[in-house]
Coordinates of C-alpha atoms in Angstrom, one line a residue:
X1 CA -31.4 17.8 19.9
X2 CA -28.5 15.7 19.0
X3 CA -28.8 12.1 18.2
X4 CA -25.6 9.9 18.1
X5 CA -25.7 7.1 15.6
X6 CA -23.4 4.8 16.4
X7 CA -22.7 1.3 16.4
X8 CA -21.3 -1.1 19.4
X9 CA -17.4 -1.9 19.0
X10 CA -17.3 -6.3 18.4
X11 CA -14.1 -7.9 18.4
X12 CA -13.9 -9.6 15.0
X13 CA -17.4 -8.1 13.7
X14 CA -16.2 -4.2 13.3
X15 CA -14.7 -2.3 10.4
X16 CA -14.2 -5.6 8.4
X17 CA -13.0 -3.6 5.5
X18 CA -9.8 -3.2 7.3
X19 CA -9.4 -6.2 8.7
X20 CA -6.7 -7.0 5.6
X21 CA -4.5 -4.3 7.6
X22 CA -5.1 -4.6 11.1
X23 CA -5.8 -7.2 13.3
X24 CA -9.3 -7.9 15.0
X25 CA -7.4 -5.8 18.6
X26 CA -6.3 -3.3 16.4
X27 CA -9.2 -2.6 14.8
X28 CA -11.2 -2.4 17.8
X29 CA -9.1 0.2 19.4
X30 CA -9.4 2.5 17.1
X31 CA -13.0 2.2 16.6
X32 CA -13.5 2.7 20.5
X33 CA -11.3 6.0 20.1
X34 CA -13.3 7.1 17.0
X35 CA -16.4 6.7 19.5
X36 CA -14.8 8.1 22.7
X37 CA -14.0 11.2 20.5
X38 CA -17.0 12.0 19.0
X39 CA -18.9 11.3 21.7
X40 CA -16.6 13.9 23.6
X41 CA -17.2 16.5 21.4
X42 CA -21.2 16.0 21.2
X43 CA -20.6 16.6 24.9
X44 CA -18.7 19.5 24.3
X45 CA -21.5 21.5 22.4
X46 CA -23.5 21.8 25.7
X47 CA -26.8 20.4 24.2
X48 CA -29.3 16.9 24.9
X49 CA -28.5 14.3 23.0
X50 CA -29.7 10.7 22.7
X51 CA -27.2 7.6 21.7
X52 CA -29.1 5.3 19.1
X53 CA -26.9 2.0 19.1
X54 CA -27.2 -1.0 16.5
X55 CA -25.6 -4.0 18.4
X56 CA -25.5 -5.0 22.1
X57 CA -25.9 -2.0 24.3
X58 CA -23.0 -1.4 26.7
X59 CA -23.9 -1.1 30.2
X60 CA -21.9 1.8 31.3
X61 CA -24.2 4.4 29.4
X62 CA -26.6 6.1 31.3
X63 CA -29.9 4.2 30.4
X64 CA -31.6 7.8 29.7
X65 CA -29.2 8.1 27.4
X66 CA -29.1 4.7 25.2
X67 CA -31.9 3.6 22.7
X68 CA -31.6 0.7 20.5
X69 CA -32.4 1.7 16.6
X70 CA -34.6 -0.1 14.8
X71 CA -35.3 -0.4 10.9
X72 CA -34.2 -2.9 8.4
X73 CA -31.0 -0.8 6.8
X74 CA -29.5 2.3 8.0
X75 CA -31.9 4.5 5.3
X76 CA -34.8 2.9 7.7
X77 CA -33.2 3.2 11.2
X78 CA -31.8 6.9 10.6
X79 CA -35.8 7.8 9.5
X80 CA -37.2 6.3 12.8
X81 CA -34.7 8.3 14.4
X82 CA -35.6 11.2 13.5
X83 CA -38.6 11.0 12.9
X84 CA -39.2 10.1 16.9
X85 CA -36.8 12.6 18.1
X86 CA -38.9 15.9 15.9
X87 CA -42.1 15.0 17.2
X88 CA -41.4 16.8 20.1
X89 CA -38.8 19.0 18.9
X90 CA -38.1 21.8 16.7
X91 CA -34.7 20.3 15.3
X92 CA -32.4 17.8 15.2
X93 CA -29.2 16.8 13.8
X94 CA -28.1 13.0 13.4
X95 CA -24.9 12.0 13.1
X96 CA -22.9 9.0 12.9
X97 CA -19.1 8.0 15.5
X98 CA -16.7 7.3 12.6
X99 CA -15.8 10.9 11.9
X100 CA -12.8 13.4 12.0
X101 CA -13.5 16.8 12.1
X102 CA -16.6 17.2 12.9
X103 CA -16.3 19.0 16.6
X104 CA -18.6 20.8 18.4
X105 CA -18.3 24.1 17.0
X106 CA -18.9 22.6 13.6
X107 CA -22.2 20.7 15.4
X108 CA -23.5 23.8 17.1
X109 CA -22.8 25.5 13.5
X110 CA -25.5 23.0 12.1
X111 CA -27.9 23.2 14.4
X112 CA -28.2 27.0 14.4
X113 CA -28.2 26.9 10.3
X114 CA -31.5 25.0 10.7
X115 CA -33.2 28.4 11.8
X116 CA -32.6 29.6 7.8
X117 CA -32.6 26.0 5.7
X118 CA -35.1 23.0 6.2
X119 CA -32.4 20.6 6.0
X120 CA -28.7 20.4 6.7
X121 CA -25.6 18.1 5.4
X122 CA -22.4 17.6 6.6
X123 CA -20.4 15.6 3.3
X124 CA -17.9 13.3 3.5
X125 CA -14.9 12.7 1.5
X126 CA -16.2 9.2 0.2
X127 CA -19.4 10.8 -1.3
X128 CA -21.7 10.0 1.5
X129 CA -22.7 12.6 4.1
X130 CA -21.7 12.0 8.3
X131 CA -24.7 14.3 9.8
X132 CA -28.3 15.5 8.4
X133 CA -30.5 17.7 10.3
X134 CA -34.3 18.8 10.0
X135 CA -37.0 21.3 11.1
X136 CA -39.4 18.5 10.8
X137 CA -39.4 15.2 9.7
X138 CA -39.0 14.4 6.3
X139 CA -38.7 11.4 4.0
X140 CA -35.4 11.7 2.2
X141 CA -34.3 8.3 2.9
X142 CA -36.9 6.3 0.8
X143 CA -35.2 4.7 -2.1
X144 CA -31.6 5.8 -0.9
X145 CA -28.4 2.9 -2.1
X146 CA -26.4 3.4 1.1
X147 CA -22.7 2.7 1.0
X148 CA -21.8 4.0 -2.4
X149 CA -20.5 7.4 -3.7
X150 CA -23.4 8.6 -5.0
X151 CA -25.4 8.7 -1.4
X152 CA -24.6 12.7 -1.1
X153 CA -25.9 13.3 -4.8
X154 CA -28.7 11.0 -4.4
X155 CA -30.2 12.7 -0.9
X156 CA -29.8 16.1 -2.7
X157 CA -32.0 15.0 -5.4
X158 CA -34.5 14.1 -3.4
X159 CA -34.5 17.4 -1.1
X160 CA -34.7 19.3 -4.3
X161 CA -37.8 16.9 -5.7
X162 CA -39.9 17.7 -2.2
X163 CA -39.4 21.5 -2.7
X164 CA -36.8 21.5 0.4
X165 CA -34.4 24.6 0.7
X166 CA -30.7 22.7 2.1
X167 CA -27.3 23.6 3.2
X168 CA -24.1 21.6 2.8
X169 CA -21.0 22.5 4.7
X170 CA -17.4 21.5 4.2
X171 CA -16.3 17.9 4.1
X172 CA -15.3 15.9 6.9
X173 CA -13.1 12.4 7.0
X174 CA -16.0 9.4 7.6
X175 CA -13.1 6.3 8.6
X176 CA -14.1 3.1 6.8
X177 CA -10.8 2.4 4.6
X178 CA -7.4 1.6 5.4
X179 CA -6.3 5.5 3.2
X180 CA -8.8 6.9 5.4
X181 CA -6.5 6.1 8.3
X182 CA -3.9 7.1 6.4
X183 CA -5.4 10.6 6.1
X184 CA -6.1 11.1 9.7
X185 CA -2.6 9.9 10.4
X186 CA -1.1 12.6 8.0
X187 CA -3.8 15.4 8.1
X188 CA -4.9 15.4 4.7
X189 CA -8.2 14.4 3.5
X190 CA -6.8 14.8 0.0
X191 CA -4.6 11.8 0.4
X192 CA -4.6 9.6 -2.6
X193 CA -3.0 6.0 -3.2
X194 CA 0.0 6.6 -5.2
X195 CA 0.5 2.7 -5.8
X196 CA 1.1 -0.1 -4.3
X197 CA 4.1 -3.0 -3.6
X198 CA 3.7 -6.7 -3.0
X199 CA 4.7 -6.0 0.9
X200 CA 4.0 -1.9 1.0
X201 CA 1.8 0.8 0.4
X202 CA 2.3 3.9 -1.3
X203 CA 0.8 7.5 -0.9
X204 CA 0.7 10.8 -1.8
X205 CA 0.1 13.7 0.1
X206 CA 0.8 17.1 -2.1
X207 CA 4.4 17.0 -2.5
X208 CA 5.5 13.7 -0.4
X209 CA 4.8 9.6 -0.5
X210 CA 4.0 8.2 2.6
X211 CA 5.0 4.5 2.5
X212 CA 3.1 1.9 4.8
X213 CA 5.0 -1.4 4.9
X214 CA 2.5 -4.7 5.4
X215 CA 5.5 -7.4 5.0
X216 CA 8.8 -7.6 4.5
X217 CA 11.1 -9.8 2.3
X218 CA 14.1 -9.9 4.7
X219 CA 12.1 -11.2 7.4
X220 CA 12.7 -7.6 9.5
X221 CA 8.9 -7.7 10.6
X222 CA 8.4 -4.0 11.7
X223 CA 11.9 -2.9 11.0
X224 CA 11.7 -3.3 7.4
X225 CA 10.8 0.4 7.1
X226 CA 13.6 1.8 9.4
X227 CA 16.0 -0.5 7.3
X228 CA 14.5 1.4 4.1
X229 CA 14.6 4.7 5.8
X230 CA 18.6 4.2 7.2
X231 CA 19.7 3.2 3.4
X232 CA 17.5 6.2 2.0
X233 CA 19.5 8.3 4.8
X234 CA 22.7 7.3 3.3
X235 CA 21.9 6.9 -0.5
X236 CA 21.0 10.8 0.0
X237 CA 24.6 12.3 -1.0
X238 CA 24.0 10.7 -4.7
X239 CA 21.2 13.2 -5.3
X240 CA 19.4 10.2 -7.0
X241 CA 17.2 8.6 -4.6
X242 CA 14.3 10.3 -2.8
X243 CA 15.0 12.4 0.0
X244 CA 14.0 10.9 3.4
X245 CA 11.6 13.2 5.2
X246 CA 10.8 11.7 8.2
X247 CA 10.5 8.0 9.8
X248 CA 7.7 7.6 12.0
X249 CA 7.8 4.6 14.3
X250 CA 4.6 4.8 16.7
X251 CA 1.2 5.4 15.1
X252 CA -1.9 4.6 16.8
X253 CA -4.1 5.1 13.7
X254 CA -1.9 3.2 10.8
X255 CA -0.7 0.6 14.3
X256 CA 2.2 0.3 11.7
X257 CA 5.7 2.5 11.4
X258 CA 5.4 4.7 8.5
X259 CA 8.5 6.4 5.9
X260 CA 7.9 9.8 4.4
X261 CA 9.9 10.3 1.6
X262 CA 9.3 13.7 -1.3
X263 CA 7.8 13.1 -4.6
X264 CA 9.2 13.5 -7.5
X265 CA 7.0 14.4 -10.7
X266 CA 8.3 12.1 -13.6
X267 CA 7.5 8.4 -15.7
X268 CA 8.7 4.7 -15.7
X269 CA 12.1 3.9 -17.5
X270 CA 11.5 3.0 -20.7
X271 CA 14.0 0.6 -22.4
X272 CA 14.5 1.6 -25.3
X273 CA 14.7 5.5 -24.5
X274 CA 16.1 5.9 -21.3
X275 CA 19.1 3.2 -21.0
X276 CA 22.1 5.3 -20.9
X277 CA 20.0 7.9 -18.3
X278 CA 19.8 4.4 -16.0
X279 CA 23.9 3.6 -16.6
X280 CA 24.2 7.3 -15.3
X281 CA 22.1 6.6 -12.3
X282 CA 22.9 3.6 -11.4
X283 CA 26.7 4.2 -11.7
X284 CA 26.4 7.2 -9.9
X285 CA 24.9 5.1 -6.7
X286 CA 27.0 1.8 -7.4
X287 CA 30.5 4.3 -7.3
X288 CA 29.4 5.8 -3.8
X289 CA 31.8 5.3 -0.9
X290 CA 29.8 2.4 1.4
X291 CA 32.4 3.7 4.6
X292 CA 29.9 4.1 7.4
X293 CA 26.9 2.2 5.6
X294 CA 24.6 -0.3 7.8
X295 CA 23.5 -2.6 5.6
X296 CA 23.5 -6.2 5.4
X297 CA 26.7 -7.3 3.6
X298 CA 26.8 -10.6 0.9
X299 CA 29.7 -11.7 1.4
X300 CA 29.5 -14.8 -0.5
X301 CA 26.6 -13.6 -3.2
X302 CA 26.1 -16.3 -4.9
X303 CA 25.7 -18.7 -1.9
X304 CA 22.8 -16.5 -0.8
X305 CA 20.5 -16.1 -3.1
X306 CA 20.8 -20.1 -4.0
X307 CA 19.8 -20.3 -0.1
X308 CA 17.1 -17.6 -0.8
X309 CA 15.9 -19.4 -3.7
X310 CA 15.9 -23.1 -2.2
X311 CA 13.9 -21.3 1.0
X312 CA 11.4 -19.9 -1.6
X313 CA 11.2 -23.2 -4.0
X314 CA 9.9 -25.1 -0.9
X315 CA 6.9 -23.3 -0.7
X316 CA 6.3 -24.5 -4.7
X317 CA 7.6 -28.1 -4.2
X318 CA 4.9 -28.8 -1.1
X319 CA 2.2 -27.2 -2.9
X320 CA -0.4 -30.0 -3.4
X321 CA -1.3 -27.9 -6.9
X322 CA 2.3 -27.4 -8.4
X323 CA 2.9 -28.5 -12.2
X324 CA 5.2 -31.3 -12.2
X325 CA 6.5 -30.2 -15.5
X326 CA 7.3 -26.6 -14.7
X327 CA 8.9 -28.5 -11.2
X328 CA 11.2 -30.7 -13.6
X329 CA 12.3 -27.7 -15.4
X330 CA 12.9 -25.6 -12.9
X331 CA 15.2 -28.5 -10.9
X332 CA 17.2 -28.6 -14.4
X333 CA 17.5 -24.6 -13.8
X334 CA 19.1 -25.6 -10.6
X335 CA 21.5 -28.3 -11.4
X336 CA 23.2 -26.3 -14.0
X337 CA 23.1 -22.9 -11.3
X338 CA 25.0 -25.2 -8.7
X339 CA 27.2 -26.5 -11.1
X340 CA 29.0 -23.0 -10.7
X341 CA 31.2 -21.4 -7.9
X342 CA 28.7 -20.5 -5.0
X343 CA 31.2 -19.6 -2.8
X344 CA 32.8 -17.2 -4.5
X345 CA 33.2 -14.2 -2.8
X346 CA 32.3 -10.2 -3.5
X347 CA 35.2 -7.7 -4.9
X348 CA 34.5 -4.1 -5.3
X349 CA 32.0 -3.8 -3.5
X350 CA 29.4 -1.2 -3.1
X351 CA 25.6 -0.3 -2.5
X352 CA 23.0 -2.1 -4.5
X353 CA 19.4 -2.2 -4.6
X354 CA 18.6 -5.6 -5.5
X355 CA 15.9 -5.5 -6.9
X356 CA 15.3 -3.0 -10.4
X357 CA 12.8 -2.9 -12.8
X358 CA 11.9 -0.1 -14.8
X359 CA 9.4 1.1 -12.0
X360 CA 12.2 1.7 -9.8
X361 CA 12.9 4.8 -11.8
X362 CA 11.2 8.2 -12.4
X363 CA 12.5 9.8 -15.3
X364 CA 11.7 13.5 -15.1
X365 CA 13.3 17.0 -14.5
X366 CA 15.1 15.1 -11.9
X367 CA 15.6 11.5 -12.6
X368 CA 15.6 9.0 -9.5
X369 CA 15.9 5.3 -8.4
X370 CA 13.3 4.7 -6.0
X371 CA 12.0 1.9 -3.9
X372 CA 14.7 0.7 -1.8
X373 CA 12.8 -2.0 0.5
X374 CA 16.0 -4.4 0.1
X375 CA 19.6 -2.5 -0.3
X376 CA 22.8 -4.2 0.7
X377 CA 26.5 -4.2 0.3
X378 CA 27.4 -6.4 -2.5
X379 CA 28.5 -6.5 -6.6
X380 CA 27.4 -3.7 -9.2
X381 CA 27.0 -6.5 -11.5
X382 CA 24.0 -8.0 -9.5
X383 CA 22.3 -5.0 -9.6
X384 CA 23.5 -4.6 -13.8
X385 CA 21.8 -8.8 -14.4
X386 CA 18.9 -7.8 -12.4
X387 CA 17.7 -4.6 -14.3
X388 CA 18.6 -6.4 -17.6
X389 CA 17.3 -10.2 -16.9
X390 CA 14.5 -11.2 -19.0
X391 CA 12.8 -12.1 -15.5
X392 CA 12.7 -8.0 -14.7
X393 CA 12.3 -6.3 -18.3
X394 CA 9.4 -8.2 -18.9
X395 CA 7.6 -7.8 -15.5
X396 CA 6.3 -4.3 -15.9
X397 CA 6.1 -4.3 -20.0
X398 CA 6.3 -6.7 -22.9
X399 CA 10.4 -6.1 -23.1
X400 CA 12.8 -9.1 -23.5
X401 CA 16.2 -7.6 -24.3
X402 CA 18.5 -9.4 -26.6
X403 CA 22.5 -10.5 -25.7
X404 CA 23.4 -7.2 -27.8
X405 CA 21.2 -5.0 -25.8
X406 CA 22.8 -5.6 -22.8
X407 CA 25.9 -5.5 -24.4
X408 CA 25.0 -1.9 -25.4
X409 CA 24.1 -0.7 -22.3
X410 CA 27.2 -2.4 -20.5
X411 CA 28.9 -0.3 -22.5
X412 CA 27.1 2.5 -21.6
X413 CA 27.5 2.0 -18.0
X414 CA 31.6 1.3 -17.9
X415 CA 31.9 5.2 -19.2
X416 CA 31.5 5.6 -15.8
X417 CA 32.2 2.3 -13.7
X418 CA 33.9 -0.9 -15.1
X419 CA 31.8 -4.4 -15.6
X420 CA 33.5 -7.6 -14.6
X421 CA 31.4 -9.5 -17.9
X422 CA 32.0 -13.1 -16.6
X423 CA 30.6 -12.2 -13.3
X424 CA 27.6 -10.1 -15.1
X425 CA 26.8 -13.3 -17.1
X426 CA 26.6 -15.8 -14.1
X427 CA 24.8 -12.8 -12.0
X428 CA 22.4 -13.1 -15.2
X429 CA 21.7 -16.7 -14.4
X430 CA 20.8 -16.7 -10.5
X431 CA 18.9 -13.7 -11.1
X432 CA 16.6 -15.5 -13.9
X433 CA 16.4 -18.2 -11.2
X434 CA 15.6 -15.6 -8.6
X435 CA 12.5 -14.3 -10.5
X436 CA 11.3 -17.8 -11.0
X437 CA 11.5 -19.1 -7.7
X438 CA 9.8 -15.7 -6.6
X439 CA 7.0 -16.8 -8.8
X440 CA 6.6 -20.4 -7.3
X441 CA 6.5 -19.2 -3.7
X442 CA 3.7 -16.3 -4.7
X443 CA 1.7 -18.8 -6.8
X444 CA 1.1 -20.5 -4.1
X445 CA 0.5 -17.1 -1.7
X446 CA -1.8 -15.9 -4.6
X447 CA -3.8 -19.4 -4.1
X448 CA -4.9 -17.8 -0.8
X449 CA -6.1 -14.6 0.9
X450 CA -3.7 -12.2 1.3
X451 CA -4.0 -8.1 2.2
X452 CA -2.5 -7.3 -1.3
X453 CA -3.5 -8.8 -4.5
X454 CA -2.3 -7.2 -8.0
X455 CA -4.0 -8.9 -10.8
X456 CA -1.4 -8.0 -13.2
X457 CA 1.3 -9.8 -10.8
X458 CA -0.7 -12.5 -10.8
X459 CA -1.0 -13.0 -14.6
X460 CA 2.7 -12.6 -15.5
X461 CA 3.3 -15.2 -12.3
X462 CA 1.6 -17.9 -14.5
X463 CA 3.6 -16.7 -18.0
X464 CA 7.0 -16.9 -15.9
X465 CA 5.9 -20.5 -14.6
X466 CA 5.1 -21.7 -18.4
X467 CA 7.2 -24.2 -20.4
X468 CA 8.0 -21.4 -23.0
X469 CA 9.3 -18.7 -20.8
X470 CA 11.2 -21.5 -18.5
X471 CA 13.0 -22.7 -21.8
X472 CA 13.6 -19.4 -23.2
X473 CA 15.5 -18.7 -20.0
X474 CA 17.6 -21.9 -19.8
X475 CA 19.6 -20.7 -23.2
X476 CA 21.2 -18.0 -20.4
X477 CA 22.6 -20.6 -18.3
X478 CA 26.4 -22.0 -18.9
X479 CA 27.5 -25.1 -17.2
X480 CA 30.7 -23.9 -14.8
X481 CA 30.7 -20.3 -14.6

């Protein structure tokens, strides 16, 4: 005897834990295909089953079929189960619709090992178990924590303490999180999260990353990650960016496009170790031929990111919680920042990334820039103030660099490429500017729900939008560059 555990699909009321991901549709779909498959391959093995449903019953299963379960919490409704179903039978195996891989040869493989053990688990990967079988009832759900990791280790104990013999198989996939989408998707229930963006998420899988995009700054929606993958197509001749393996654009489990890109084994930059192995890498990329690149051009730099950080100011200025004083100094930021040339236009162009910190490079065997959400064709010396603004060095460590550090590692860097200074030193100023306005418009995003939220982002948000860091960054600017 087979009896299906399963739970009635809701719109809005199913798989809330990945509701941060997927929409309410979304998430309904797949739970219906979880359910169609499982109930497919219960089918499959050829023997009776019962359906026990928690929620409305739908009307299109066959009423000899359908019984509602009934218990207080799943430990309960799983023991009346079973405990109906074995008093007229010599077996029974119970399992549950969220599940990848277990088919019907892996169901008909339980049920026959119930002729040697008195019970039978099938573990999942999140420390719980997706099917238990018996001989004969018996209580091993008394006293159980359901939900948690240790729900496989716990049931154990209690087989062993009633004098039980048991068998445990192989793990199967149970599908409650967003990574365990991830690892049906990819085919590995190994999958781990790698780390995670502001607007993306980050996997590994043995040796690749497999990067999910939830947002995107340039306002692409769902083409952010095709934009990525294009750039990483190109960038690939300068042997230091990862290698674009494949860009996935339909995925019914993920509902989202997904990159796959190769690992690389290695450690953040460090500042004050690893300066001259970034003026290597990041000549080498900045003196690549951009013939044939599709990326967004800025023309007129300085123009743009004033624009980008007016549009991303506003969010700050309407916020009904905004600190008037940090608002006055940040509109004195601004006054002096327009007092220079914003129309002046780009010379020398080449590929930048826009956005470098020291976590944009893994320094290993093979050293790398990574994380190339928002390339474009534009000035080395944006991408030179960027990596070396106080607003960036600080962000991932406690570095400030002084005027003679980035001096040094200018220096550094035109052994391969030359440095237009008076440009670097106003690129210095809009990119301070950038990082604060950044700040303003995720204060007020981190004021609300939102499907990622980095603790640590959120702390140095507040230190950036402080008096002392706000005046500390005005002695950069210079009236009339």
């Amino acid at each position: 005897m087979i009896i299906f555990f399963t739970r009635t699909p809701e719109l809005g009321r199913t798989k809330t834990r990945l509701s941060s991901y997927l929409n309410d549709e979304e998430i309904l779909s797949i739970s219906d295909k979880l359910i169609e498959n499982q109930y497919q391959e219960i089918k499959n093995t050829g023997s009776d089953y019962k359906i026990y449903f928690s929620g409305k019953i739908p009307d299109d299963i066959d009423k000899r079929y359908r019984i509602p379960q009934s218990g207080k919490d799943l430990g309960e409704k799983m023991a009346n189960a079973l405990k109906s179903e074995l008093e007229n039978r010599d077996k029974a195996v119970l399992l549950g619709s969220d599940l990848i891989g277990l088919d019907s040869k892996m169901i008909k493989f339980c049920l026959d090992k119930l002729n040697e053990y008195d019970v039978v688990l099938v573990p999942t990967y999140d420390g719980g178990y997706g099917l238990v079988g018996m001989r004969k009832y018996y209580d091993i759900f008394s006293d159980i924590a359901y939900s948690n990791s240790e729900v496989l280790n716990n049931t154990i104990k209690t087989i062993a303490a009633l004098g039980l013999s048991y068998y445990v198989t192989e793990k199967i996939l149970d599908i409650d999180e967003y990574i365990d989408l991830v690892r049906l998707e990819i085919g590995d229930n190994e999958l781990e999260l790698l780390g995670q963006g502001e607007y993306n998420l980050n996997f590994l899988s043995k040796d690749r990353v497999i990067r999910v995009n939830l947002g995107s700054q340039m306002n692409f929606g769902s083409r952010q990650l095709k934009y990525e993958y294009d750039a990483l197509k190109f960038l690939e001749k300068s042997g230091v960016t990862p290698e674009p393996i494949a860009y996935v654009e339909d995925s019914f489990w993920l509902k989202k496009p997904y990159l796959i890109m190769k690992y690389y084994e290695g450690r953040p930059l460090d500042y004050r170790r690893d300066l001259k192995t970034a003026a290597k890498l990041l000549s080498t990329i900045h003196n690549l031929d951009i013939e044939g690149a599709d990326l967004i051009v800025a023309s007129r730099p300085f123009k743009a990111m004033h624009d980008e950080f007016i549009s991303m100011y506003a969010h700050y200025k309407d916020f009904d919680q905004k600190d008037e004083e940090i608002e006055k100094r940040i509109d004195e930021l601004f006054r002096i920042l327009e007092s220079s040339n914003m129309d002046e236009e780009i010379s020398n162009p080449s590929i930048i990334n826009t956005e470098l910190n020291n976590h944009n490079f893994i320094i290993g065997d093979k050293s790398i820039v990574i994380d190339w959400e928002k390339p474009i064709i534009g000035e080395a010396e944006q991408d030179l103030a960027h990596f070396l603004v106080p607003t960036t060095t600080y962000w991932k460590t406690d570095t400030i660099l002084t005027e003679e550090e980035m001096l040094d590692f200018l220096d550094e860097y035109e052994k391969y490429r030359p440095v237009d200074r008076r440009k670097f030193y106003k690129y210095l100023m809009y990119n301070s500017l950038r990082g604060v306005t950044w700040c303003s418009m995720a204060l007020v995003e981190y004021s609300k729900d939102r499907a990622i939220k980095n603790l640590d982002t959120e702390k140095k948000i507040k230190e950036y939008l402080s008096v002392d860091f706000l005046d500390m960054l005005k002695k950069l600017y210079k009236e009339d560059l």
